[in-house]
Amino acid sequence: MADLFTANIGFSHIVVLSALCCILFFRYLRQGPEILKESSFYFVIFCCGYISAPIVAHHYGTPILVSPSEEARIHVSQYGLYIQLMMLLYQASKLASCGHQTTTYAPIKLPAISNRTIVVASVLVVSYASSVFLFNAQGFEIYWRDRGLASEFVASLNRAYKLNLAFYSIAGLIIYLSLKTDSRRSIFLLTPFVFMDLLTTDRNFIFQVFALWLAVSAYLNRSIPILRIILVSISIISVEVIRVAWRHGFSLSQFVIVPGELLFTAESPYVILFSKEYIPFFDAVVYSFGKVLTPQLMTFIFDGTPHFRYIIDRNSPLSFGLGGSLISEPFSYGSQVVSILYPFFIILYLEGLNRIRRNGGFFGLMIFAFFLTNLVNTFRGGLIFNSMDPLYYALYPNIWYWAARAWTSKRVIVATSKRT
């Protein structure tokens, strides 16, 4: 029976993957650009890339570096198929309800702040981020030659100078300015963050800028050329090819590592299963919700971070980091009940995001935009662990908005898009 299952699991994933793509396509035909304002559309696309694609690739010959047992391979494939089937049913219900109800959004009321003030504030924050980056860099060639050193530099810089918070404070300002001017041009203020990634062979800020552009474009009802999305996606994942070519010279075989982001992260569930180490589910939930009170406080309370990446670091047989996977999170709790309910947690979370987006005005748009910018972290670090991050980024780095709301409570601007 096991042999029969393993012979068909790759094909089963291909069938489900094809069905999901067809449903998303038909949803787009029915809803048009409105689908781009819906969180599950993006989440399911990432599920296809981070769950089904690696399982299919491994099934049809791509080697698994951690050398899992056959039982572990079957277990991961089965669970991945279970999540994808739940996403298929979820999207089928979305397709069935298309056209039966009109989606309405609460008006977005902006506090009256001059454009010059917003631009000056953005430039100041960008100047701060650029300065600490340049003053602490040791020379960029070394970061292209040593990925580990580059990764440690980026992590230490973020810990010491909170560059991620600086990014999200500018992101909120850009969303405000984009809505007020009905234009996406202000996103170019984030260009220095893109160069930071290019100089350190990272991809985090590049993806976040791209995701922010998608969120703003969706609200402003601007066209989003598919070719441009494909080109940006290729450029993001091809950073690894350029990095390896810089160290070892160029060869065509290096293009095999282009999907490495997807393949390597998909190996982490095997390490979790092999380790037999688990994280208390209650601790993980409390820590996640408590991060809104600042992560440092929760780390102090728990005397560490209850996250599966530490299990992977302790047990991985490889000399480089695997990252994480969405599937790794339920496995790390060691609970069959949590594993069964996990897809339902995902659906409830996505529907909650959609409700906040529809009814939350500017706050709802920030939550949606920051959900998109944090989507890679969600698939690498788990849904429960990262669930409160969009709320955290909408509150603390964007405290200027809440202060302006209170200060100019009687003077507001209703944001409207000139295109429908």
CSV table of C-alpha atoms in Angstrom, one decimal:
chain,number,residue,atom,x,y,z
A,1,MET,CA,0.0,0.0,0.0
A,2,ALA,CA,2.9,2.4,0.9
A,3,ASP,CA,4.5,1.7,-2.5
A,4,LEU,CA,1.2,2.4,-4.3
A,5,PHE,CA,0.8,5.6,-2.4
A,6,THR,CA,4.3,6.9,-3.0
A,7,ALA,CA,3.9,6.0,-6.7
A,8,ASN,CA,0.8,8.3,-6.9
A,9,ILE,CA,1.6,11.1,-4.4
A,10,GLY,CA,3.5,13.2,-6.9
A,11,PHE,CA,0.7,12.8,-9.5
A,12,SER,CA,-1.9,13.7,-6.8
A,13,HIS,CA,-0.1,16.9,-6.0
A,14,ILE,CA,0.0,17.8,-9.7
A,15,VAL,CA,-3.7,17.2,-10.0
A,16,VAL,CA,-4.5,19.4,-6.9
A,17,LEU,CA,-2.0,22.0,-8.0
A,18,SER,CA,-3.6,22.2,-11.5
A,19,ALA,CA,-7.1,22.4,-10.0
A,20,LEU,CA,-6.0,25.3,-7.7
A,21,CYS,CA,-4.5,27.2,-10.7
A,22,CYS,CA,-7.7,26.7,-12.7
A,23,ILE,CA,-9.9,27.9,-9.8
A,24,LEU,CA,-7.7,31.0,-9.3
A,25,PHE,CA,-7.9,31.7,-13.0
A,26,PHE,CA,-11.7,31.4,-13.1
A,27,ARG,CA,-11.9,33.6,-10.0
A,28,TYR,CA,-9.9,36.2,-11.7
A,29,LEU,CA,-12.1,36.0,-14.8
A,30,ARG,CA,-15.2,36.5,-12.6
A,31,GLN,CA,-13.8,39.1,-10.1
A,32,GLY,CA,-11.2,40.8,-12.2
A,33,PRO,CA,-8.8,43.1,-10.3
A,34,GLU,CA,-11.0,42.8,-7.2
A,35,ILE,CA,-9.4,39.4,-6.4
A,36,LEU,CA,-6.1,41.2,-5.9
A,37,LYS,CA,-7.6,42.8,-2.7
A,38,GLU,CA,-8.2,39.3,-1.2
A,39,SER,CA,-5.7,37.7,1.1
A,40,SER,CA,-6.3,34.1,0.2
A,41,PHE,CA,-5.4,34.7,-3.4
A,42,TYR,CA,-1.8,35.4,-2.5
A,43,PHE,CA,-1.7,32.7,0.2
A,44,VAL,CA,-2.8,29.9,-2.1
A,45,ILE,CA,-0.2,30.9,-4.7
A,46,PHE,CA,2.5,30.7,-2.0
A,47,CYS,CA,1.0,27.3,-1.0
A,48,CYS,CA,1.5,26.0,-4.5
A,49,GLY,CA,5.1,27.2,-4.5
A,50,TYR,CA,6.2,26.3,-1.0
A,51,ILE,CA,4.2,23.0,-0.6
A,52,SER,CA,3.2,21.3,-3.8
A,53,ALA,CA,6.1,22.3,-6.1
A,54,PRO,CA,8.9,21.0,-3.8
A,55,ILE,CA,7.0,17.7,-3.0
A,56,VAL,CA,6.5,17.1,-6.7
A,57,ALA,CA,10.2,18.0,-7.5
A,58,HIS,CA,11.4,15.6,-4.7
A,59,HIS,CA,9.1,12.9,-5.9
A,60,TYR,CA,10.4,13.0,-9.4
A,61,GLY,CA,14.1,12.9,-8.7
A,62,THR,CA,15.3,16.1,-7.0
A,63,PRO,CA,17.5,14.9,-4.2
A,64,ILE,CA,16.6,15.6,-0.6
A,65,LEU,CA,19.8,16.7,1.2
A,66,VAL,CA,18.8,15.6,4.7
A,67,SER,CA,18.1,12.0,3.6
A,68,PRO,CA,14.8,11.4,5.4
A,69,SER,CA,13.3,8.0,5.9
A,70,GLU,CA,10.6,6.7,3.6
A,71,GLU,CA,8.1,7.0,6.4
A,72,ALA,CA,8.9,10.7,6.9
A,73,ARG,CA,8.7,11.3,3.1
A,74,ILE,CA,5.2,9.8,3.0
A,75,HIS,CA,4.1,11.7,6.1
A,76,VAL,CA,5.2,15.0,4.7
A,77,SER,CA,3.7,14.3,1.3
A,78,GLN,CA,0.4,13.2,2.9
A,79,TYR,CA,0.2,16.3,5.1
A,80,GLY,CA,1.1,18.6,2.3
A,81,LEU,CA,-1.6,17.1,0.2
A,82,TYR,CA,-4.1,17.5,3.1
A,83,ILE,CA,-3.4,21.2,3.4
A,84,GLN,CA,-3.7,21.7,-0.4
A,85,LEU,CA,-7.0,19.8,-0.5
A,86,MET,CA,-8.3,22.1,2.2
A,87,MET,CA,-7.1,25.1,0.2
A,88,LEU,CA,-8.8,23.7,-2.9
A,89,LEU,CA,-12.1,23.3,-1.1
A,90,TYR,CA,-11.7,26.8,0.3
A,91,GLN,CA,-11.1,28.3,-3.1
A,92,ALA,CA,-13.9,26.3,-4.7
A,93,SER,CA,-16.3,27.9,-2.1
A,94,LYS,CA,-14.9,31.3,-3.0
A,95,LEU,CA,-15.5,30.6,-6.7
A,96,ALA,CA,-19.0,29.4,-6.1
A,97,SER,CA,-19.9,32.6,-4.2
A,98,CYS,CA,-18.4,35.0,-6.8
A,99,GLY,CA,-21.0,37.3,-8.3
A,100,HIS,CA,-23.6,36.6,-5.6
A,101,GLN,CA,-22.6,39.5,-3.4
A,102,THR,CA,-20.9,42.9,-3.9
A,103,THR,CA,-17.8,43.6,-1.8
A,104,THR,CA,-18.0,46.9,-0.1
A,105,TYR,CA,-15.2,48.7,1.7
A,106,ALA,CA,-15.4,51.3,4.5
A,107,PRO,CA,-14.2,54.7,3.4
A,108,ILE,CA,-10.6,55.5,4.1
A,109,LYS,CA,-10.3,58.7,6.1
A,110,LEU,CA,-6.8,60.2,6.2
A,111,PRO,CA,-5.7,62.8,8.7
A,112,ALA,CA,-4.8,66.1,7.1
A,113,ILE,CA,-1.1,66.0,6.7
A,114,SER,CA,0.8,68.0,4.0
A,115,ASN,CA,2.5,66.0,1.3
A,116,ARG,CA,5.8,67.8,2.1
A,117,THR,CA,5.7,66.6,5.7
A,118,ILE,CA,5.2,63.0,4.6
A,119,VAL,CA,8.1,63.2,2.1
A,120,VAL,CA,10.4,64.9,4.5
A,121,ALA,CA,9.7,62.3,7.2
A,122,SER,CA,10.3,59.5,4.7
A,123,VAL,CA,13.6,61.0,3.5
A,124,LEU,CA,14.8,61.4,7.1
A,125,VAL,CA,14.0,57.7,7.9
A,126,VAL,CA,15.6,56.5,4.7
A,127,SER,CA,18.7,58.7,5.4
A,128,TYR,CA,18.9,57.1,8.9
A,129,ALA,CA,18.7,53.5,7.5
A,130,SER,CA,21.2,54.2,4.7
A,131,SER,CA,23.6,55.9,7.1
A,132,VAL,CA,23.8,53.1,9.6
A,133,PHE,CA,24.0,50.5,6.7
A,134,LEU,CA,27.0,52.3,5.1
A,135,PHE,CA,28.8,53.1,8.3
A,136,ASN,CA,28.7,49.5,9.5
A,137,ALA,CA,29.4,47.7,6.3
A,138,GLN,CA,32.9,46.1,6.0
A,139,GLY,CA,33.0,46.1,2.2
A,140,PHE,CA,30.4,44.7,0.0
A,141,GLU,CA,32.5,42.2,-2.0
A,142,ILE,CA,33.0,40.1,1.1
A,143,TYR,CA,29.3,39.8,1.5
A,144,TRP,CA,28.9,38.5,-2.0
A,145,ARG,CA,31.7,35.9,-1.3
A,146,ASP,CA,30.4,34.8,2.1
A,147,ARG,CA,26.7,34.4,2.4
A,148,GLY,CA,26.9,33.5,6.1
A,149,LEU,CA,28.8,36.7,6.9
A,150,ALA,CA,26.3,38.7,4.9
A,151,SER,CA,23.4,37.1,6.7
A,152,GLU,CA,24.9,37.8,10.1
A,153,PHE,CA,25.6,41.4,9.1
A,154,VAL,CA,22.0,42.0,8.1
A,155,ALA,CA,20.7,40.3,11.3
A,156,SER,CA,23.0,42.2,13.6
A,157,LEU,CA,22.2,45.5,11.9
A,158,ASN,CA,18.5,44.9,12.3
A,159,ARG,CA,18.9,44.0,15.9
A,160,ALA,CA,21.0,47.0,16.7
A,161,TYR,CA,19.3,49.7,14.6
A,162,LYS,CA,15.8,48.3,13.9
A,163,LEU,CA,16.0,48.7,10.1
A,164,ASN,CA,12.9,46.5,9.7
A,165,LEU,CA,10.9,48.9,11.8
A,166,ALA,CA,12.3,51.8,9.8
A,167,PHE,CA,11.1,50.1,6.6
A,168,TYR,CA,7.6,49.7,7.9
A,169,SER,CA,7.4,53.2,9.2
A,170,ILE,CA,8.2,54.4,5.7
A,171,ALA,CA,5.8,51.9,4.2
A,172,GLY,CA,2.9,53.4,6.2
A,173,LEU,CA,3.9,56.9,5.0
A,174,ILE,CA,4.0,55.7,1.4
A,175,ILE,CA,0.6,54.1,1.7
A,176,TYR,CA,-0.7,57.4,3.0
A,177,LEU,CA,0.9,59.4,0.2
A,178,SER,CA,-0.2,57.0,-2.5
A,179,LEU,CA,-3.8,57.1,-1.4
A,180,LYS,CA,-3.8,60.9,-1.0
A,181,THR,CA,-2.2,61.6,-4.4
A,182,ASP,CA,-3.7,58.5,-6.2
A,183,SER,CA,-0.2,57.6,-7.4
A,184,ARG,CA,2.3,54.9,-6.9
A,185,ARG,CA,5.4,57.1,-7.5
A,186,SER,CA,6.2,57.5,-3.8
A,187,ILE,CA,7.2,53.8,-3.6
A,188,PHE,CA,10.5,54.9,-5.2
A,189,LEU,CA,11.4,56.3,-1.8
A,190,LEU,CA,12.2,52.7,-0.8
A,191,THR,CA,14.9,52.3,-3.5
A,192,PRO,CA,17.7,52.5,-0.9
A,193,PHE,CA,16.3,49.4,0.8
A,194,VAL,CA,16.4,47.6,-2.5
A,195,PHE,CA,20.1,48.5,-2.9
A,196,MET,CA,20.8,47.3,0.7
A,197,ASP,CA,19.6,43.9,-0.4
A,198,LEU,CA,21.5,43.9,-3.6
A,199,LEU,CA,24.7,44.8,-1.8
A,200,THR,CA,24.3,42.0,0.8
A,201,THR,CA,22.8,39.4,-1.6
A,202,ASP,CA,19.6,39.4,0.4
A,203,ARG,CA,16.0,39.4,-0.9
A,204,ASN,CA,13.9,40.4,2.1
A,205,PHE,CA,13.5,44.1,1.4
A,206,ILE,CA,13.2,43.5,-2.4
A,207,PHE,CA,10.2,41.3,-1.8
A,208,GLN,CA,8.7,43.7,0.7
A,209,VAL,CA,8.9,46.6,-1.7
A,210,PHE,CA,7.3,44.5,-4.4
A,211,ALA,CA,4.5,43.3,-2.1
A,212,LEU,CA,3.8,46.9,-1.0
A,213,TRP,CA,3.6,47.9,-4.7
A,214,LEU,CA,1.0,45.1,-5.2
A,215,ALA,CA,-1.1,46.2,-2.2
A,216,VAL,CA,-1.1,49.9,-3.3
A,217,SER,CA,-1.8,49.0,-6.9
A,218,ALA,CA,-4.7,46.8,-5.8
A,219,TYR,CA,-6.3,49.6,-3.9
A,220,LEU,CA,-5.8,52.2,-6.6
A,221,ASN,CA,-7.2,49.8,-9.2
A,222,ARG,CA,-4.1,50.1,-11.3
A,223,SER,CA,-3.1,47.5,-13.8
A,224,ILE,CA,-0.5,44.9,-12.7
A,225,PRO,CA,1.3,43.6,-15.7
A,226,ILE,CA,1.8,39.8,-15.4
A,227,LEU,CA,5.1,40.1,-17.3
A,228,ARG,CA,6.4,42.6,-14.9
A,229,ILE,CA,5.5,40.3,-12.0
A,230,ILE,CA,7.3,37.4,-13.6
A,231,LEU,CA,10.4,39.4,-14.3
A,232,VAL,CA,10.6,40.7,-10.7
A,233,SER,CA,10.0,37.2,-9.3
A,234,ILE,CA,12.8,35.8,-11.5
A,235,SER,CA,15.1,38.7,-10.4
A,236,ILE,CA,14.4,38.0,-6.7
A,237,ILE,CA,15.1,34.2,-6.8
A,238,SER,CA,18.0,34.6,-9.2
A,239,VAL,CA,20.1,36.5,-6.6
A,240,GLU,CA,21.3,33.1,-5.5
A,241,VAL,CA,22.6,32.3,-9.0
A,242,ILE,CA,24.5,35.6,-9.2
A,243,ARG,CA,25.9,35.0,-5.7
A,244,VAL,CA,27.3,31.6,-6.5
A,245,ALA,CA,28.6,32.7,-9.9
A,246,TRP,CA,30.5,35.5,-8.0
A,247,ARG,CA,32.2,33.0,-5.8
A,248,HIS,CA,32.8,30.1,-8.2
A,249,GLY,CA,32.4,31.3,-11.7
A,250,PHE,CA,29.4,31.0,-14.0
A,251,SER,CA,28.1,27.7,-15.4
A,252,LEU,CA,24.7,26.7,-16.7
A,253,SER,CA,24.3,24.1,-13.9
A,254,GLN,CA,23.9,26.9,-11.4
A,255,PHE,CA,20.4,27.6,-12.7
A,256,VAL,CA,19.4,24.4,-10.8
A,257,ILE,CA,19.6,26.4,-7.6
A,258,VAL,CA,17.1,29.0,-8.7
A,259,PRO,CA,14.2,27.3,-6.9
A,260,GLY,CA,16.5,26.6,-3.9
A,261,GLU,CA,14.4,28.9,-1.8
A,262,LEU,CA,11.4,26.5,-2.2
A,263,LEU,CA,13.3,23.2,-2.2
A,264,PHE,CA,15.5,23.9,0.9
A,265,THR,CA,12.8,25.2,3.1
A,266,ALA,CA,10.7,22.2,2.2
A,267,GLU,CA,13.3,19.9,3.8
A,268,SER,CA,12.9,21.4,7.3
A,269,PRO,CA,9.8,19.2,8.1
A,270,TYR,CA,11.9,16.1,7.8
A,271,VAL,CA,14.3,17.5,10.4
A,272,ILE,CA,11.5,18.3,12.8
A,273,LEU,CA,10.1,14.7,12.4
A,274,PHE,CA,13.6,13.2,12.9
A,275,SER,CA,14.3,15.3,16.0
A,276,LYS,CA,11.4,14.2,18.1
A,277,GLU,CA,11.6,17.6,19.8
A,278,TYR,CA,8.4,19.6,20.3
A,279,ILE,CA,7.2,23.1,21.3
A,280,PRO,CA,4.2,23.5,23.7
A,281,PHE,CA,1.4,24.8,21.5
A,282,PHE,CA,0.0,27.0,24.3
A,283,ASP,CA,3.4,28.7,24.6
A,284,ALA,CA,3.6,29.4,20.9
A,285,VAL,CA,0.1,30.9,20.8
A,286,VAL,CA,0.7,33.1,23.9
A,287,TYR,CA,4.1,34.2,22.5
A,288,SER,CA,2.6,35.1,19.1
A,289,PHE,CA,-0.3,37.2,20.5
A,290,GLY,CA,2.0,38.7,23.1
A,291,LYS,CA,4.4,40.0,20.4
A,292,VAL,CA,2.0,42.9,20.0
A,293,LEU,CA,3.3,44.0,23.4
A,294,THR,CA,6.8,43.9,21.8
A,295,PRO,CA,8.7,40.6,21.1
A,296,GLN,CA,11.5,41.5,23.6
A,297,LEU,CA,9.0,41.4,26.5
A,298,MET,CA,7.7,38.0,25.4
A,299,THR,CA,11.3,36.6,24.9
A,300,PHE,CA,12.1,37.7,28.5
A,301,ILE,CA,8.9,36.1,29.9
A,302,PHE,CA,9.5,32.8,28.0
A,303,ASP,CA,13.3,33.0,28.5
A,304,GLY,CA,13.7,32.5,24.8
A,305,THR,CA,11.6,32.2,21.6
A,306,PRO,CA,9.3,29.1,21.3
A,307,HIS,CA,10.0,28.6,17.6
A,308,PHE,CA,10.8,25.5,15.5
A,309,ARG,CA,13.9,27.1,13.9
A,310,TYR,CA,15.9,26.2,17.0
A,311,ILE,CA,14.9,22.6,16.6
A,312,ILE,CA,16.1,22.7,13.0
A,313,ASP,CA,19.4,24.4,13.9
A,314,ARG,CA,20.1,21.8,16.5
A,315,ASN,CA,19.3,18.8,14.4
A,316,SER,CA,20.0,19.7,10.8
A,317,PRO,CA,22.9,17.6,9.3
A,318,LEU,CA,23.7,20.3,6.8
A,319,SER,CA,26.4,23.0,7.0
A,320,PHE,CA,24.0,25.8,5.9
A,321,GLY,CA,20.6,26.9,7.2
A,322,LEU,CA,17.4,25.4,5.7
A,323,GLY,CA,15.1,28.2,6.7
A,324,GLY,CA,11.6,27.0,7.7
A,325,SER,CA,8.4,25.8,6.2
A,326,LEU,CA,4.7,26.3,6.8
A,327,ILE,CA,4.4,22.5,7.3
A,328,SER,CA,7.2,22.6,9.9
A,329,GLU,CA,5.0,24.6,12.4
A,330,PRO,CA,2.2,22.0,13.1
A,331,PHE,CA,4.8,19.2,13.1
A,332,SER,CA,6.8,21.1,15.8
A,333,TYR,CA,3.8,21.0,18.2
A,334,GLY,CA,3.7,17.2,18.2
A,335,SER,CA,-0.1,17.3,18.3
A,336,GLN,CA,-2.2,15.4,15.8
A,337,VAL,CA,-5.2,17.6,16.8
A,338,VAL,CA,-3.3,20.8,15.9
A,339,SER,CA,-2.1,19.2,12.7
A,340,ILE,CA,-5.7,18.4,11.7
A,341,LEU,CA,-7.0,21.9,12.7
A,342,TYR,CA,-4.1,23.8,11.2
A,343,PRO,CA,-5.7,24.4,7.7
A,344,PHE,CA,-8.8,25.7,9.5
A,345,PHE,CA,-6.6,28.1,11.5
A,346,ILE,CA,-5.3,29.3,8.1
A,347,ILE,CA,-8.8,29.8,6.7
A,348,LEU,CA,-10.1,31.7,9.8
A,349,TYR,CA,-7.0,33.9,9.8
A,350,LEU,CA,-7.4,34.8,6.1
A,351,GLU,CA,-11.1,35.5,6.5
A,352,GLY,CA,-10.3,37.7,9.5
A,353,LEU,CA,-7.8,39.6,7.4
A,354,ASN,CA,-10.4,40.1,4.6
A,355,ARG,CA,-12.9,41.5,7.2
A,356,ILE,CA,-10.4,43.9,8.6
A,357,ARG,CA,-9.4,45.0,5.1
A,358,ARG,CA,-13.1,45.7,4.2
A,359,ASN,CA,-14.0,47.5,7.4
A,360,GLY,CA,-10.8,48.9,8.8
A,361,GLY,CA,-10.3,51.9,6.5
A,362,PHE,CA,-6.6,53.0,6.4
A,363,PHE,CA,-5.8,50.7,9.3
A,364,GLY,CA,-7.3,47.8,7.4
A,365,LEU,CA,-5.3,48.6,4.3
A,366,MET,CA,-2.1,48.7,6.4
A,367,ILE,CA,-2.9,45.3,7.9
A,368,PHE,CA,-3.5,43.9,4.4
A,369,ALA,CA,-0.3,45.5,2.9
A,370,PHE,CA,1.9,44.3,5.8
A,371,PHE,CA,0.4,40.8,5.6
A,372,LEU,CA,1.7,40.7,2.0
A,373,THR,CA,5.1,42.1,2.9
A,374,ASN,CA,5.4,39.5,5.6
A,375,LEU,CA,4.1,36.5,3.5
A,376,VAL,CA,7.5,35.0,2.9
A,377,ASN,CA,8.2,35.1,6.7
A,378,THR,CA,4.9,33.4,7.2
A,379,PHE,CA,5.8,30.5,4.9
A,380,ARG,CA,9.3,30.2,6.3
A,381,GLY,CA,8.4,30.8,10.0
A,382,GLY,CA,4.8,29.5,10.4
A,383,LEU,CA,1.3,31.1,10.4
A,384,ILE,CA,0.8,31.1,14.2
A,385,PHE,CA,4.2,32.5,15.0
A,386,ASN,CA,3.9,35.3,12.5
A,387,SER,CA,0.1,35.9,12.7
A,388,MET,CA,0.3,39.1,14.8
A,389,ASP,CA,3.2,40.7,12.8
A,390,PRO,CA,1.0,42.8,10.5
A,391,LEU,CA,-0.8,44.3,13.6
A,392,TYR,CA,2.5,45.0,15.3
A,393,TYR,CA,3.8,46.8,12.2
A,394,ALA,CA,0.6,48.8,11.8
A,395,LEU,CA,0.8,50.0,15.4
A,396,TYR,CA,4.3,50.8,16.6
A,397,PRO,CA,6.3,51.9,13.5
A,398,ASN,CA,3.2,53.8,12.3
A,399,ILE,CA,2.4,55.5,15.6
A,400,TRP,CA,2.6,58.8,13.6
A,401,TYR,CA,-0.8,57.9,12.0
A,402,TRP,CA,-2.5,57.4,15.3
A,403,ALA,CA,-1.1,60.6,16.7
A,404,ALA,CA,-2.2,62.5,13.6
A,405,ARG,CA,-5.7,60.9,13.8
A,406,ALA,CA,-6.0,62.3,17.4
A,407,TRP,CA,-4.5,65.7,16.5
A,408,THR,CA,-6.5,66.3,13.4
A,409,SER,CA,-9.7,64.4,14.3
A,410,LYS,CA,-11.9,67.1,12.8
A,411,ARG,CA,-9.9,67.5,9.6
A,412,VAL,CA,-9.8,64.4,7.5
A,413,ILE,CA,-9.4,63.5,3.8
A,414,VAL,CA,-11.5,60.7,2.2
A,415,ALA,CA,-9.2,58.7,-0.1
A,416,THR,CA,-10.7,57.7,-3.4
A,417,SER,CA,-9.3,56.1,-6.5
A,418,LYS,CA,-9.8,58.0,-9.7
A,419,ARG,CA,-9.9,54.6,-11.6
A,420,THR,CA,-12.5,51.9,-11.2
